[in-house]
C-alpha positions in Angstrom: 80.0 116.7 107.8 82.9 117.0 105.3 85.8 114.8 104.7 86.1 112.4 101.4 83.1 111.0 100.8 84.6 107.9 99.2 85.7 107.1 102.5 82.4 107.7 104.3 80.6 105.7 106.5 77.0 104.4 106.8 76.1 106.7 108.9 77.8 109.7 107.3 76.0 109.2 104.0 72.7 108.5 106.6 73.2 112.3 107.8 74.0 113.4 104.3 71.3 112.2 102.8 67.8 112.4 105.6 69.3 114.4 108.1 70.8 114.4 111.8 67.3 113.3 113.2 67.2 110.2 111.3 71.0 109.2 112.6 70.0 110.0 116.0 67.2 107.7 115.8 69.9 104.6 115.1 71.8 103.5 117.8 74.4 101.8 115.8 74.7 104.6 113.3 74.9 107.5 115.6 77.6 105.5 117.1 79.8 105.3 113.8 79.2 108.8 113.1 80.0 109.9 116.8 83.5 107.3 117.5 84.6 105.9 114.6 84.6 107.8 111.3 88.7 108.5 111.6 88.9 104.9 111.7 86.9 103.6 108.5 88.6 105.7 106.9 92.2 104.5 107.7 91.1 101.1 107.3 89.7 101.7 104.3 92.8 103.6 103.2 94.9 100.5 104.2 92.0 98.5 102.2 92.8 100.6 99.7 96.9 100.4 99.1 96.6 96.4 99.4 94.1 96.2 97.2 96.0 98.5 94.8 99.1 96.2 95.6 97.7 92.9 95.1 97.6 93.3 91.6 101.2 92.1 90.4 100.5 89.1 92.8 97.5 88.3 91.0 98.7 88.8 87.5 101.6 86.5 88.7 99.7 83.5 91.1 98.3 80.6 89.4 94.7 80.9 88.4 93.4 77.7 90.3 95.5 78.6 93.3 93.5 79.1 96.4 95.1 81.5 98.0 94.9 83.4 94.5 91.0 82.5 94.3 90.2 84.2 97.9 92.2 87.1 96.5 90.7 87.7 93.5 87.4 87.9 95.2 88.9 90.1 97.5 89.8 92.7 94.4 86.3 91.8 93.2 84.5 93.2 96.3 87.3 95.7 96.2 86.6 97.4 92.8 82.7 97.5 93.1 83.0 99.1 96.3 84.9 101.7 95.0 83.8 102.4 91.5 80.0 102.9 93.5 82.2 105.2 96.0 83.7 107.4 92.9 80.2 107.7 91.1 79.1 109.2 94.4 81.9 111.0 95.1 81.6 113.0 91.6 78.0 113.2 92.2 78.6 115.8 95.4 81.7 117.2 94.1 79.1 118.1 90.6 76.4 119.5 93.2 79.3 121.1 95.8 80.7 123.1 92.8 77.4 124.6 91.3 76.5 121.9 88.5 73.5 121.3 90.2 71.4 121.1 93.9 73.0 119.7 96.8 69.5 119.3 98.1 68.1 117.5 95.1 71.5 114.9 95.2 70.3 114.1 98.7 66.5 114.0 97.1 68.0 111.4 95.6 70.1 109.8 97.9 67.1 109.1 99.8 65.2 107.5 96.8 68.1 105.4 95.9 68.8 104.9 99.5 72.0 105.0 98.8 73.1 104.7 102.5 72.1 100.6 102.7 73.7 100.4 99.2 77.2 101.8 100.7 76.1 99.4 103.5 75.9 96.3 101.2 79.3 96.9 99.2 81.3 96.9 102.8 79.8 94.2 104.2 80.6 92.5 100.7 83.9 93.6 101.2 84.6 92.8 104.3 83.5 89.3 104.1 86.0 89.0 101.4 88.9 90.1 103.5 87.8 88.3 106.6 87.8 85.2 103.9 91.5 86.4 102.0 92.7 86.5 106.3 92.1 83.1 106.9 93.0 81.6 104.0 96.1 83.2 104.8 96.3 82.0 107.8 95.9 78.4 106.7 98.5 78.8 103.5 101.7 76.9 103.6 103.2 80.1 101.9 104.8 82.6 103.9 102.2 84.8 104.9 100.9 85.5 108.5 102.2 89.2 108.1 99.3 89.7 105.3 96.6 87.8 107.4 97.2 90.1 110.8 97.1 93.0 108.5 93.9 92.6 107.3 92.6 91.1 110.8 93.6 95.1 112.2 91.9 96.6 109.0 88.8 94.9 109.8 88.8 96.4 113.3 89.0 99.1 111.8 86.5 99.4 109.2 82.9 100.1 110.3 79.2 98.2 108.3 77.6 100.4 110.4 76.1 97.1 112.4 78.6 95.9 115.0 80.5 98.8 116.2 83.0 97.8 118.2 85.6 99.9 120.2 88.6 101.0 119.4 90.9 103.0 119.9 94.3 104.4 118.5 96.3 103.0 121.2 94.6 99.4 120.4 95.3 99.9 116.7 99.4 100.0 117.9 99.4 97.7 119.7 98.0 95.4 117.6 100.5 96.4 114.3 103.3 96.0 116.9 102.0 92.5 118.6 102.1 91.5 114.9 105.2 92.8 114.2 107.5 90.8 117.2 105.3 88.0 117.3 104.6 87.2 113.4 101.3 85.6 114.3 98.7 85.0 112.5 95.6 85.6 114.4 91.9 84.1 115.3 88.8 84.7 112.9 87.2 87.8 114.9 84.6 86.1 116.7 82.8 90.1 116.7 82.4 93.2 115.0 82.0 94.1 111.4 83.6 91.6 109.9 82.2 88.1 111.3 78.5 90.7 110.5 79.4 90.8 107.0 80.6 87.2 106.6 77.0 86.5 108.1 75.4 88.5 105.9 77.3 87.7 102.4 
């Protein structure tokens, strides 16, 4: 296991804390770990960038505007996810730099059910992203491109529960379709975003 743990999915936290045997006993998380690590990390990076860029819009937007309200909810969900991810990242970094024992950190992660906490945070984040995508779809403003971008990112990010098939060619095709058509996608009928909304 490796990479920046701020962008790890639930399955990566499970294998870090519990080991490979536990991962093998959970089919959805096993598939996620085997096939979705890169998609998840890139999708989260996209949500991170969007959350940072929307700060100026939030400052200028009306407090009672429905679209701004959903945007604020998404931004709050991102901040909650990111602040927790940063705390975990600092803990992992310190352990591997010799300021503690990795095994002790792993035991703490098991005790805290960290992979489940990350899953809950992701579900909430994805639910608010889906709500924002829907709001953009029905808005009178010209924000259909935002809705489509969120649609693609929601296809990439996984909460470990409902892992759908995806490829980089599909991601490229979805992005290109959005550029060509300028249309907003329909609400996701399956996958991580729908699971997030159902469990929110």
